[in-house]
PDB file of N, CA and C in Angstrom:
ATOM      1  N   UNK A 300       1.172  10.620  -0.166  1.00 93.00           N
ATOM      2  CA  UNK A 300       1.512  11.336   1.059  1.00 93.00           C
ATOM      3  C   UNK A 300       2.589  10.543   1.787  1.00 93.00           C
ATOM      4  N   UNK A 301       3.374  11.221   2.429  1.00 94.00           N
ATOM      5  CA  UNK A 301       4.537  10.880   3.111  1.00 94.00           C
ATOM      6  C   UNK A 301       4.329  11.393   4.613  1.00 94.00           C
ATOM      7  N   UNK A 302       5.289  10.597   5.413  1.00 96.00           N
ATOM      8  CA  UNK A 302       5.472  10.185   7.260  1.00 96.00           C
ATOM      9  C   UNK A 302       6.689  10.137   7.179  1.00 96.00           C
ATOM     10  N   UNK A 303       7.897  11.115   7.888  1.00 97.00           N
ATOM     11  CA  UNK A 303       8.629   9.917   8.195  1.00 97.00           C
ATOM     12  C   UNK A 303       8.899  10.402   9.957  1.00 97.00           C
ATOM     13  N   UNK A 304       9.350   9.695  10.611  1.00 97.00           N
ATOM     14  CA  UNK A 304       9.612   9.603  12.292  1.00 97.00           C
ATOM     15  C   UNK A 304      11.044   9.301  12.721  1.00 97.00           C
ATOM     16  N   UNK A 305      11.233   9.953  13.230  1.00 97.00           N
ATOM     17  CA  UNK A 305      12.116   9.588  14.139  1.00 97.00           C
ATOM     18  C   UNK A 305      12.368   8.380  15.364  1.00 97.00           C
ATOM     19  N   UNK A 306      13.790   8.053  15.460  1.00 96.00           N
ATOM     20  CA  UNK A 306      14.057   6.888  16.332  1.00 96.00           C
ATOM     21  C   UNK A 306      12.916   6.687  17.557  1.00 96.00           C
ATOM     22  N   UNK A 307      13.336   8.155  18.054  1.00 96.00           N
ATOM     23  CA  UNK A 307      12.985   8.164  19.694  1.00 96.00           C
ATOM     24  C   UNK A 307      11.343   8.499  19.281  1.00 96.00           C
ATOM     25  N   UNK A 308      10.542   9.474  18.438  1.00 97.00           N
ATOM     26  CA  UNK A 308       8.919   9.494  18.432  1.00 97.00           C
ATOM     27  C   UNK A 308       8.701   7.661  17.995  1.00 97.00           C
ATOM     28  N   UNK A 309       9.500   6.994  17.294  1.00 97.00           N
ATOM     29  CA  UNK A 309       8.736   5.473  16.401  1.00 97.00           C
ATOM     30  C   UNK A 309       8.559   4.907  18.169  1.00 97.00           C
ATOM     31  N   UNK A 310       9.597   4.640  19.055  1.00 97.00           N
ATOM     32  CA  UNK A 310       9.563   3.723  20.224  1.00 97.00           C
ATOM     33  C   UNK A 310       8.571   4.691  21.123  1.00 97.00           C
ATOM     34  N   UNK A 311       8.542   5.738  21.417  1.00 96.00           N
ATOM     35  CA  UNK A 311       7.044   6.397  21.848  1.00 96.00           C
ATOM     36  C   UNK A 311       6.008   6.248  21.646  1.00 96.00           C
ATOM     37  N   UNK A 312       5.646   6.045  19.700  1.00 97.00           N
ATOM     38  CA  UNK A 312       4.379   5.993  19.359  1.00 97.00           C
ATOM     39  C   UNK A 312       3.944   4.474  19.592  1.00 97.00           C
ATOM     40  N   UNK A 313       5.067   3.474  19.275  1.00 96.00           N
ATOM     41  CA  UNK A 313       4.753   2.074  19.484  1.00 96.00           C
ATOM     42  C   UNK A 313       3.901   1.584  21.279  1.00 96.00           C
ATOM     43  N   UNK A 314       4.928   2.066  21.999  1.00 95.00           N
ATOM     44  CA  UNK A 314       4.517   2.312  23.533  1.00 95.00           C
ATOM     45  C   UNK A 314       3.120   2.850  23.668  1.00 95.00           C
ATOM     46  N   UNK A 315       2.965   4.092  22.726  1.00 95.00           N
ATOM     47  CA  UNK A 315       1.567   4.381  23.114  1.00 95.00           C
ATOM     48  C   UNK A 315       0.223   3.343  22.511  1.00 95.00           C
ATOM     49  N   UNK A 316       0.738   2.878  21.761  1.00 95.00           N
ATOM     50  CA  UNK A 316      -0.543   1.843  20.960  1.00 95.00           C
ATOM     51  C   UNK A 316      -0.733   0.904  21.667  1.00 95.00           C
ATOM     52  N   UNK A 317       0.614   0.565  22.737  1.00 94.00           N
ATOM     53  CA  UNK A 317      -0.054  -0.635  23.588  1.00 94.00           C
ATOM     54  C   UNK A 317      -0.290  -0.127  24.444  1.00 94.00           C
ATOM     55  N   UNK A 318      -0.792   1.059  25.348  1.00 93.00           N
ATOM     56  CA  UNK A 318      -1.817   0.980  26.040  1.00 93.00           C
ATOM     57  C   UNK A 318      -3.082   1.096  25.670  1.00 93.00           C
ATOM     58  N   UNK A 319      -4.268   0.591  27.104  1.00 90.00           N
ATOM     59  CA  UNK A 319      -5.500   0.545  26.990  1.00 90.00           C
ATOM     60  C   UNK A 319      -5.897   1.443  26.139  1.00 90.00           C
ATOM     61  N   UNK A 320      -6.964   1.128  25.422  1.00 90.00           N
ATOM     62  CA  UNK A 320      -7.921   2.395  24.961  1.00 90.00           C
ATOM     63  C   UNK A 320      -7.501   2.614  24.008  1.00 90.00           C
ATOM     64  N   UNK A 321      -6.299   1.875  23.105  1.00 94.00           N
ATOM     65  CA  UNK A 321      -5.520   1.875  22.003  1.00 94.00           C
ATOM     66  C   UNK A 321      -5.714   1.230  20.591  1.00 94.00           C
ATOM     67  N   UNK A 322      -6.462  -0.052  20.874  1.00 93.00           N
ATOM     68  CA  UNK A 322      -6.443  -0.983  20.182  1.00 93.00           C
ATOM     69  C   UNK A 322      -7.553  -0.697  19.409  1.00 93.00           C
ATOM     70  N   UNK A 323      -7.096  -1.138  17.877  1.00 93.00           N
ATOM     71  CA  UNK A 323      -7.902  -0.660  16.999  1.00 93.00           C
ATOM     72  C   UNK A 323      -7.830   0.612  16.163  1.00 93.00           C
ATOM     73  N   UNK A 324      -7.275   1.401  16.837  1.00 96.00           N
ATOM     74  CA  UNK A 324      -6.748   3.032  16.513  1.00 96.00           C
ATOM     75  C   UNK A 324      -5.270   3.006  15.916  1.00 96.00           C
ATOM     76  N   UNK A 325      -5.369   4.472  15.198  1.00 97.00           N
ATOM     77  CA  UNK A 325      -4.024   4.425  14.538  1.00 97.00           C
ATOM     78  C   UNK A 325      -4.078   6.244  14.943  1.00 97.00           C
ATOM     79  N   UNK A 326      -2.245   6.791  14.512  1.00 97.00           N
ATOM     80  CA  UNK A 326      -2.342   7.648  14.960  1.00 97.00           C
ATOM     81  C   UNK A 326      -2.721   8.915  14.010  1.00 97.00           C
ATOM     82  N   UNK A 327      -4.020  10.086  14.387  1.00 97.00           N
ATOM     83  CA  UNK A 327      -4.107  10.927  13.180  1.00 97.00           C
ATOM     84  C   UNK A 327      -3.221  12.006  13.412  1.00 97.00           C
ATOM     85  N   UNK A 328      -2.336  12.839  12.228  1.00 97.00           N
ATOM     86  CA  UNK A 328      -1.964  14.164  12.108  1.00 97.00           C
ATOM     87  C   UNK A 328      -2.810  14.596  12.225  1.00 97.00           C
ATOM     88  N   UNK A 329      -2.846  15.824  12.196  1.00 96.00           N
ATOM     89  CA  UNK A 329      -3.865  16.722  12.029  1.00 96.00           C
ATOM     90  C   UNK A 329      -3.932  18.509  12.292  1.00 96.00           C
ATOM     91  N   UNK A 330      -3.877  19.258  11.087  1.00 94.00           N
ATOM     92  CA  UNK A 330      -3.743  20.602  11.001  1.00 94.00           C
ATOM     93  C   UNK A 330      -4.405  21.348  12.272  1.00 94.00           C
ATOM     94  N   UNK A 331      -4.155  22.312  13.014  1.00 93.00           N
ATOM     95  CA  UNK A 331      -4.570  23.103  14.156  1.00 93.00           C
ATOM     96  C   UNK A 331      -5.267  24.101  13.676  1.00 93.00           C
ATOM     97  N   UNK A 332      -4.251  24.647  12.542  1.00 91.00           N
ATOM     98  CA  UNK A 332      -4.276  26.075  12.321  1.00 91.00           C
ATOM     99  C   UNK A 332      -3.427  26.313  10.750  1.00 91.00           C
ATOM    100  N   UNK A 333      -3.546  27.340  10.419  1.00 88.00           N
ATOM    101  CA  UNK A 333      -2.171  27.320   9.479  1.00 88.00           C
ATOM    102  C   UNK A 333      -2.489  29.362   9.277  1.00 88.00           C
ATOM    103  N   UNK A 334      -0.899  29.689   9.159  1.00 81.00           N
ATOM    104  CA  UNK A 334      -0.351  30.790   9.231  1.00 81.00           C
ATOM    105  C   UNK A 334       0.000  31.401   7.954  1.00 81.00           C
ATOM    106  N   UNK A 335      -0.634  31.802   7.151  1.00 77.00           N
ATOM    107  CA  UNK A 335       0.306  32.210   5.631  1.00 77.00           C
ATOM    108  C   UNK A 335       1.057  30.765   5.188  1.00 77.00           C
ATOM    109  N   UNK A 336       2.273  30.630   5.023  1.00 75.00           N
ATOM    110  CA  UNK A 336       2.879  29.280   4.875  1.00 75.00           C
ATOM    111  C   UNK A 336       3.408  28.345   4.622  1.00 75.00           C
ATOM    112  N   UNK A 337       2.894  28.170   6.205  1.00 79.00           N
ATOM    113  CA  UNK A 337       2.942  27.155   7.318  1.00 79.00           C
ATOM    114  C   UNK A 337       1.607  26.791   8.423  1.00 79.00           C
ATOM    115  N   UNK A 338       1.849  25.617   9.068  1.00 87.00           N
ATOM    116  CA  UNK A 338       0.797  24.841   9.089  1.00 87.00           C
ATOM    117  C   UNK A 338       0.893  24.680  10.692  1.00 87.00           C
ATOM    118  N   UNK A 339       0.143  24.650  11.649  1.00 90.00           N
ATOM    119  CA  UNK A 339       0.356  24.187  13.072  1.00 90.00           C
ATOM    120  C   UNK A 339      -0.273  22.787  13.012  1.00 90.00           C
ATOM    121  N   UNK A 340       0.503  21.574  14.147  1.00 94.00           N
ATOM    122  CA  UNK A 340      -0.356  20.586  14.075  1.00 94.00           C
ATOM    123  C   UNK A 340      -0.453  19.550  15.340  1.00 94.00           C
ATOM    124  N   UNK A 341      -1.047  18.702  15.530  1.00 95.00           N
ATOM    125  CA  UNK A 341      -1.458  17.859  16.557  1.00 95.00           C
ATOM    126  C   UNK A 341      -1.300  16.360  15.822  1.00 95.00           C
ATOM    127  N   UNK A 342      -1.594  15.329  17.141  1.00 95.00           N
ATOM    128  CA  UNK A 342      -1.604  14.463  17.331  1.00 95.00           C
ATOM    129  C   UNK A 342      -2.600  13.450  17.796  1.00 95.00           C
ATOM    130  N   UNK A 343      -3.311  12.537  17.864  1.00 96.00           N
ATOM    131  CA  UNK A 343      -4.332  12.019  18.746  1.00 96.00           C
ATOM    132  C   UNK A 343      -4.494  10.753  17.969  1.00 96.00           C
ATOM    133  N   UNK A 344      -4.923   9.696  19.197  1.00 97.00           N
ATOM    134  CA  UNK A 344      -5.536   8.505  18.139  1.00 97.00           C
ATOM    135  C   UNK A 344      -6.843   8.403  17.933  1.00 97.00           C
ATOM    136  N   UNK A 345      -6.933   7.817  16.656  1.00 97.00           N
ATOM    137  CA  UNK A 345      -8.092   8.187  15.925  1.00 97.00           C
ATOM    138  C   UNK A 345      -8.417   7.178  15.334  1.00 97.00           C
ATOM    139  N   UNK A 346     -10.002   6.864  14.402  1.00 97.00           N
ATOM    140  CA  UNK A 346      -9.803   5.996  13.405  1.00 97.00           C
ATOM    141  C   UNK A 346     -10.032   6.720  12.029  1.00 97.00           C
ATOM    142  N   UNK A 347      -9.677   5.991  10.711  1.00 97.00           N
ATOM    143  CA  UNK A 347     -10.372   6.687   9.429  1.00 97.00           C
ATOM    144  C   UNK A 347     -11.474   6.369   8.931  1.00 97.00           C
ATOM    145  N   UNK A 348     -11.967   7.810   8.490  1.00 96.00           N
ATOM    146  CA  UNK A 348     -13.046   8.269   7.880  1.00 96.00           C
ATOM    147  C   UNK A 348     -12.982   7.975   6.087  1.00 96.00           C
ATOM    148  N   UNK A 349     -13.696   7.957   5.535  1.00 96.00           N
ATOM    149  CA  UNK A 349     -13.676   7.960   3.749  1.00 96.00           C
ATOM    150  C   UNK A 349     -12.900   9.351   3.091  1.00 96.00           C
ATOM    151  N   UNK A 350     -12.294  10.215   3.963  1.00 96.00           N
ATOM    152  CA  UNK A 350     -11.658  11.387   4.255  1.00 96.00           C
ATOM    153  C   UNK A 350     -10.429  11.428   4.179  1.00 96.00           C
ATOM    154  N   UNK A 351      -9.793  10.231   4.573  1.00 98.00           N
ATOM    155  CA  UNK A 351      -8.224  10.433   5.035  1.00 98.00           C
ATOM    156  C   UNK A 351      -7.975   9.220   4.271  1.00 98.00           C
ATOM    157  N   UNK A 352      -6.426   8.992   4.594  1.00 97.00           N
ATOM    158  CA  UNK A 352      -5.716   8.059   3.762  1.00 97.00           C
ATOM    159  C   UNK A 352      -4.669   7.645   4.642  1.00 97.00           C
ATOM    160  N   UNK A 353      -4.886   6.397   5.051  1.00 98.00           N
ATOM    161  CA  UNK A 353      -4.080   5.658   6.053  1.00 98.00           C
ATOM    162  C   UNK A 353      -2.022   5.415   5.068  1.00 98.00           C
ATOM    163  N   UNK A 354      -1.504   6.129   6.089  1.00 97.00           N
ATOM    164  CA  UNK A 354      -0.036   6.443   5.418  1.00 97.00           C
ATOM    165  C   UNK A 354       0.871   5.368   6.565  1.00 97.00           C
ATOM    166  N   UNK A 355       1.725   4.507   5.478  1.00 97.00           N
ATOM    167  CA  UNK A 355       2.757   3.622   6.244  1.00 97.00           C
ATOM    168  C   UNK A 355       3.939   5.041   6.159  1.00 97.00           C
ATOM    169  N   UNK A 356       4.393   5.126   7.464  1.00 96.00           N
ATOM    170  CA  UNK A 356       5.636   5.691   7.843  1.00 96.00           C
ATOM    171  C   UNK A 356       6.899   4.813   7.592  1.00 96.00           C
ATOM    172  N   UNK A 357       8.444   5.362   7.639  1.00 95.00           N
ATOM    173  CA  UNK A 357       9.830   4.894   7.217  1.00 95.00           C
ATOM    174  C   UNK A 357       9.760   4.418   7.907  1.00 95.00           C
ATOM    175  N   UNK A 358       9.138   4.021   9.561  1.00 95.00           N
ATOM    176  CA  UNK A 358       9.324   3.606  10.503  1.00 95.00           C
ATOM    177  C   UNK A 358       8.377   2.430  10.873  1.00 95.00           C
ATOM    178  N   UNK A 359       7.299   1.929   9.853  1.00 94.00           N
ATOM    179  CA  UNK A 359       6.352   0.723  10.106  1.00 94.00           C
ATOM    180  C   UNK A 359       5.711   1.210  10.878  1.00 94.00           C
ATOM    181  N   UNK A 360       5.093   2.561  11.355  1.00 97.00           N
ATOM    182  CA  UNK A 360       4.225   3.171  11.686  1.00 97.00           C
ATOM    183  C   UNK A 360       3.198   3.649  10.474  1.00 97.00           C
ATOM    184  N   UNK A 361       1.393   2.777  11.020  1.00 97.00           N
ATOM    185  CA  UNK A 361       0.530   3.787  10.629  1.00 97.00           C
ATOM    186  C   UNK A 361      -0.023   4.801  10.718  1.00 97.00           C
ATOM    187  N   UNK A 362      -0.189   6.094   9.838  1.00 98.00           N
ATOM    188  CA  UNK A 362      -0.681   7.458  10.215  1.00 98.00           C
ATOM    189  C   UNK A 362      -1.913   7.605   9.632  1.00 98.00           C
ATOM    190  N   UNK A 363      -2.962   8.073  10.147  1.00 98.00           N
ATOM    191  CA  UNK A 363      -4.387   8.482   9.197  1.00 98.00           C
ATOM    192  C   UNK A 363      -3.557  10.171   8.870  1.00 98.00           C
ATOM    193  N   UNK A 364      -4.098  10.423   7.288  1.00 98.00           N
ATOM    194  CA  UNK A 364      -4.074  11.636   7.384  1.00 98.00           C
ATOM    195  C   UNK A 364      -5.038  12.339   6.627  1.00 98.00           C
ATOM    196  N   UNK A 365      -5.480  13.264   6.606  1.00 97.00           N
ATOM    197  CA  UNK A 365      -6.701  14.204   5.737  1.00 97.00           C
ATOM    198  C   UNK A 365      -6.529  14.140   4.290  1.00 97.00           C
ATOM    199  N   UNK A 366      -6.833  13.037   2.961  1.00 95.00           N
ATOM    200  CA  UNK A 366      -5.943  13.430   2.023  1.00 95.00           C
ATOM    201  C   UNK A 366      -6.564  14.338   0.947  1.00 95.00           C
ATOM    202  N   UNK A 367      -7.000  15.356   1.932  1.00 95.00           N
ATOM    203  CA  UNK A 367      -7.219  17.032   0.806  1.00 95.00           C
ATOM    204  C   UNK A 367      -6.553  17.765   1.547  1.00 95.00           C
ATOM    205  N   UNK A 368      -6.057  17.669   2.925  1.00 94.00           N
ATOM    206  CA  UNK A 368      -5.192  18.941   3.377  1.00 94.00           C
ATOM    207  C   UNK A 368      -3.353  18.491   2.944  1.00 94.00           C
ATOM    208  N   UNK A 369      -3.005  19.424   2.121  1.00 91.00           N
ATOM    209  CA  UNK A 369      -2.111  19.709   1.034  1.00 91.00           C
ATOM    210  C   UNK A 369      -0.744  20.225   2.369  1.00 91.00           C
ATOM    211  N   UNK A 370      -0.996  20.224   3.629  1.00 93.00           N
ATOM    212  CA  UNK A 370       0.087  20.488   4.650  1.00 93.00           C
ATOM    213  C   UNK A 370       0.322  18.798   5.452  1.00 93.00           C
ATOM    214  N   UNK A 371      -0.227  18.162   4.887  1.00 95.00           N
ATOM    215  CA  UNK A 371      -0.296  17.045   5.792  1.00 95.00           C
ATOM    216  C   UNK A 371       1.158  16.310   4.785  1.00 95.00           C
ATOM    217  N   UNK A 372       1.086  16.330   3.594  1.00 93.00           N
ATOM    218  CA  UNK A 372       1.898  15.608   2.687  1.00 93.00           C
ATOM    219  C   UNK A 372       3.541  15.965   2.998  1.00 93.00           C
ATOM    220  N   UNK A 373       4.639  15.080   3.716  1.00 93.00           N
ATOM    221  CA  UNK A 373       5.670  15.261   4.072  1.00 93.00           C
ATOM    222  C   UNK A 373       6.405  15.278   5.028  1.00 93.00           C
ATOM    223  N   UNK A 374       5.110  15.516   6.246  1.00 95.00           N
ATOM    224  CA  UNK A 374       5.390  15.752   7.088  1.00 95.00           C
ATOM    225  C   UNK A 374       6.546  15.017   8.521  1.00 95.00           C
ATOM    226  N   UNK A 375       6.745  15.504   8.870  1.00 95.00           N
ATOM    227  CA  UNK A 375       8.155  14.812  10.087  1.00 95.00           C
ATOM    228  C   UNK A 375       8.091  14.917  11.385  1.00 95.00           C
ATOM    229  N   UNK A 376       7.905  13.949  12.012  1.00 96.00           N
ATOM    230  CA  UNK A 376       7.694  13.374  13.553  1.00 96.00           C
ATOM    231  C   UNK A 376       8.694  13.327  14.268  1.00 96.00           C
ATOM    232  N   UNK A 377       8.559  14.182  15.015  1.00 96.00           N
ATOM    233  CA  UNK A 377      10.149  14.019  16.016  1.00 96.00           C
ATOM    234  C   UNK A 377      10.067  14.284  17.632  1.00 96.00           C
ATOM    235  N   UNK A 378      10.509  13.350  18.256  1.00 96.00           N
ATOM    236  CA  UNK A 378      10.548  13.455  19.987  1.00 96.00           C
ATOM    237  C   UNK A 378      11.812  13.287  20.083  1.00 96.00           C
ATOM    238  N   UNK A 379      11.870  14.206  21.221  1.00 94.00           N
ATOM    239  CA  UNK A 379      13.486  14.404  21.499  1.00 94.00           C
ATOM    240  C   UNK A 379      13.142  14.253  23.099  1.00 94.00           C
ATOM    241  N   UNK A 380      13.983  14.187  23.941  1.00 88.00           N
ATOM    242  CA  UNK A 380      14.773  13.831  25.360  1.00 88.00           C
ATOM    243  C   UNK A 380      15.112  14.789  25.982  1.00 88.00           C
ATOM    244  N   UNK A 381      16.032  15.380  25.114  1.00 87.00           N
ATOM    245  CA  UNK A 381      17.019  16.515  25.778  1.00 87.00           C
ATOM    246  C   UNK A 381      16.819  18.301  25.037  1.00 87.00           C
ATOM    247  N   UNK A 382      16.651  19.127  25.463  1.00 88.00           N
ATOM    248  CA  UNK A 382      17.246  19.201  27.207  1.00 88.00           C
ATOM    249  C   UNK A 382      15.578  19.130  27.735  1.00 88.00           C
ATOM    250  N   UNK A 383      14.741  18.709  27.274  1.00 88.00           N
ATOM    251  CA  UNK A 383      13.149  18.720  27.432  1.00 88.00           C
ATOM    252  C   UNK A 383      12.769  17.312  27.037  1.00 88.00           C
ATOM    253  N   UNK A 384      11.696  16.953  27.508  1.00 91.00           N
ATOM    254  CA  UNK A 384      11.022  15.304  26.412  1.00 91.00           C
ATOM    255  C   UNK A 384      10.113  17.106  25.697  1.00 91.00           C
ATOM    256  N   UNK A 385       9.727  16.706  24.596  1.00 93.00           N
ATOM    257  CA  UNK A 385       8.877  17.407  23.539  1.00 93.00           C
ATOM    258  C   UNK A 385       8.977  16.558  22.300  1.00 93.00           C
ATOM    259  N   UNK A 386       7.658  16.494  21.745  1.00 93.00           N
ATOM    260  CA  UNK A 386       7.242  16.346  20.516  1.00 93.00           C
ATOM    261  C   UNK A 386       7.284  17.718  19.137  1.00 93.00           C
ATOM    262  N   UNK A 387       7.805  17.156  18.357  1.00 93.00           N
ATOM    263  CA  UNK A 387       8.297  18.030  17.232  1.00 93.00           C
ATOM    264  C   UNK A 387       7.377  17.453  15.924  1.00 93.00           C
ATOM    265  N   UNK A 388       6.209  18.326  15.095  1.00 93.00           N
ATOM    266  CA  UNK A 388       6.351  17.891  14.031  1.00 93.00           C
ATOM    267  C   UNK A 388       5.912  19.446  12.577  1.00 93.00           C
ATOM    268  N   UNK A 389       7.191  18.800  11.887  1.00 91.00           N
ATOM    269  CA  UNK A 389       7.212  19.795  10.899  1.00 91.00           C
ATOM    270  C   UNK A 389       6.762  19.444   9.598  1.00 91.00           C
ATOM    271  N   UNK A 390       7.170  20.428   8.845  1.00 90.00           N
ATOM    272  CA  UNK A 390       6.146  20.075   7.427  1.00 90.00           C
ATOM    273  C   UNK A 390       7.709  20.668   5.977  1.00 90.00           C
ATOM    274  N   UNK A 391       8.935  20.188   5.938  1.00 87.00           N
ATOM    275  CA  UNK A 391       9.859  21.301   5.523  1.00 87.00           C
ATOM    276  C   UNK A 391       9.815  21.537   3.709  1.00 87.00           C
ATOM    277  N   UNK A 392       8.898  20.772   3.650  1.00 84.00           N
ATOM    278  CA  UNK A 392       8.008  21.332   2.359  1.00 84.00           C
ATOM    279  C   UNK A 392       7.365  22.890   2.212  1.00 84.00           C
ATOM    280  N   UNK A 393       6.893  22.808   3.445  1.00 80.00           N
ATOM    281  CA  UNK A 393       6.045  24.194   3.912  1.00 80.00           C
ATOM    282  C   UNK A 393       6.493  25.402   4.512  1.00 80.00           C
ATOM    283  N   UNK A 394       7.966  25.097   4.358  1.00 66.00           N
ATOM    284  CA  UNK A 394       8.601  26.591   4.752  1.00 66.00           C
ATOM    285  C   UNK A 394       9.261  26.000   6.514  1.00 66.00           C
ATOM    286  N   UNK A 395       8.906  25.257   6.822  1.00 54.00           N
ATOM    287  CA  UNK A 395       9.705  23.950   7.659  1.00 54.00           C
ATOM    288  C   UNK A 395       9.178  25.049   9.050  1.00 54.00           C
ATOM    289  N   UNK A 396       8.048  25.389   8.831  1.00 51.00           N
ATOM    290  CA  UNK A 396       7.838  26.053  10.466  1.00 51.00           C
ATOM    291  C   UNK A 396       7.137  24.643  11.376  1.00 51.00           C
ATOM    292  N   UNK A 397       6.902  24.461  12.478  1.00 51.00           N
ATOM    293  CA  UNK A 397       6.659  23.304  13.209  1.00 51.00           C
ATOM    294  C   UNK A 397       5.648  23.656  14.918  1.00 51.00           C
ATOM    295  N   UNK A 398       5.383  22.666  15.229  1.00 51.00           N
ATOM    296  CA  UNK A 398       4.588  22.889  16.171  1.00 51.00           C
ATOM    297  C   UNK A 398       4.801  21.928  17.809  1.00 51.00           C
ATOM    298  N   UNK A 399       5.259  22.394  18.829  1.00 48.00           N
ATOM    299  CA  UNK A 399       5.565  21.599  19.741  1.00 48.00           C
ATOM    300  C   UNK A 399       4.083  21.269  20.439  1.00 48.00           C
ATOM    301  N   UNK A 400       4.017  19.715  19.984  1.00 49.00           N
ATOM    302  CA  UNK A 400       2.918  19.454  20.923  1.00 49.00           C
ATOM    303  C   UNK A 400       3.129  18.532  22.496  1.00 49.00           C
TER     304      UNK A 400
END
């Protein structure tokens, strides 16, 4: 399974691990929903279960991810600034539909 992130989500997600309530946790993907397909998805920190499979990102970010859900594999992390702050993550394996969380 594959991660990869972007500039501006890697210095976000790093920021978020050092706050409180952080330590120890890594961050999980995680499917919402999925549409024919494509896949909706979220974010949260989490720890792993015998379930998932802790994924190094391009970015020296760790991700837990589900490794039987077959939408998780590829997936792409992206926060942007402008003309909004929003979180972006897509799947463009999966027909590249995406989910603003």
């Amino acid at each position: 399974m594959k991660v990869k992130v972007n500039r501006h989500a890697a210095k976000a997600l790093k920021k978020m691990l050092e706050e409180a309530g952080a330590e120890g946790k890594l961050f999980r993907v995680y499917v919402t929903s999925v549409h024919g397909d494509h896949a909706h998805y979220d974010l949260k920190l989490d720890t792993p279960t015998e379930n998932d499979e802790v994924v190094k990102s391009d970015k020296e970010i760790d991700f837990i991810l589900d490794k039987n859900d077959e939408y998780l594999d590829d997936i792409w992390i992206q926060f942007f600034h402008v003309p909004n702050e929003e979180w972006l993550i897509t799947n463009p394996s999966k027909g590249g539909h995406h989910h603003h969380h």
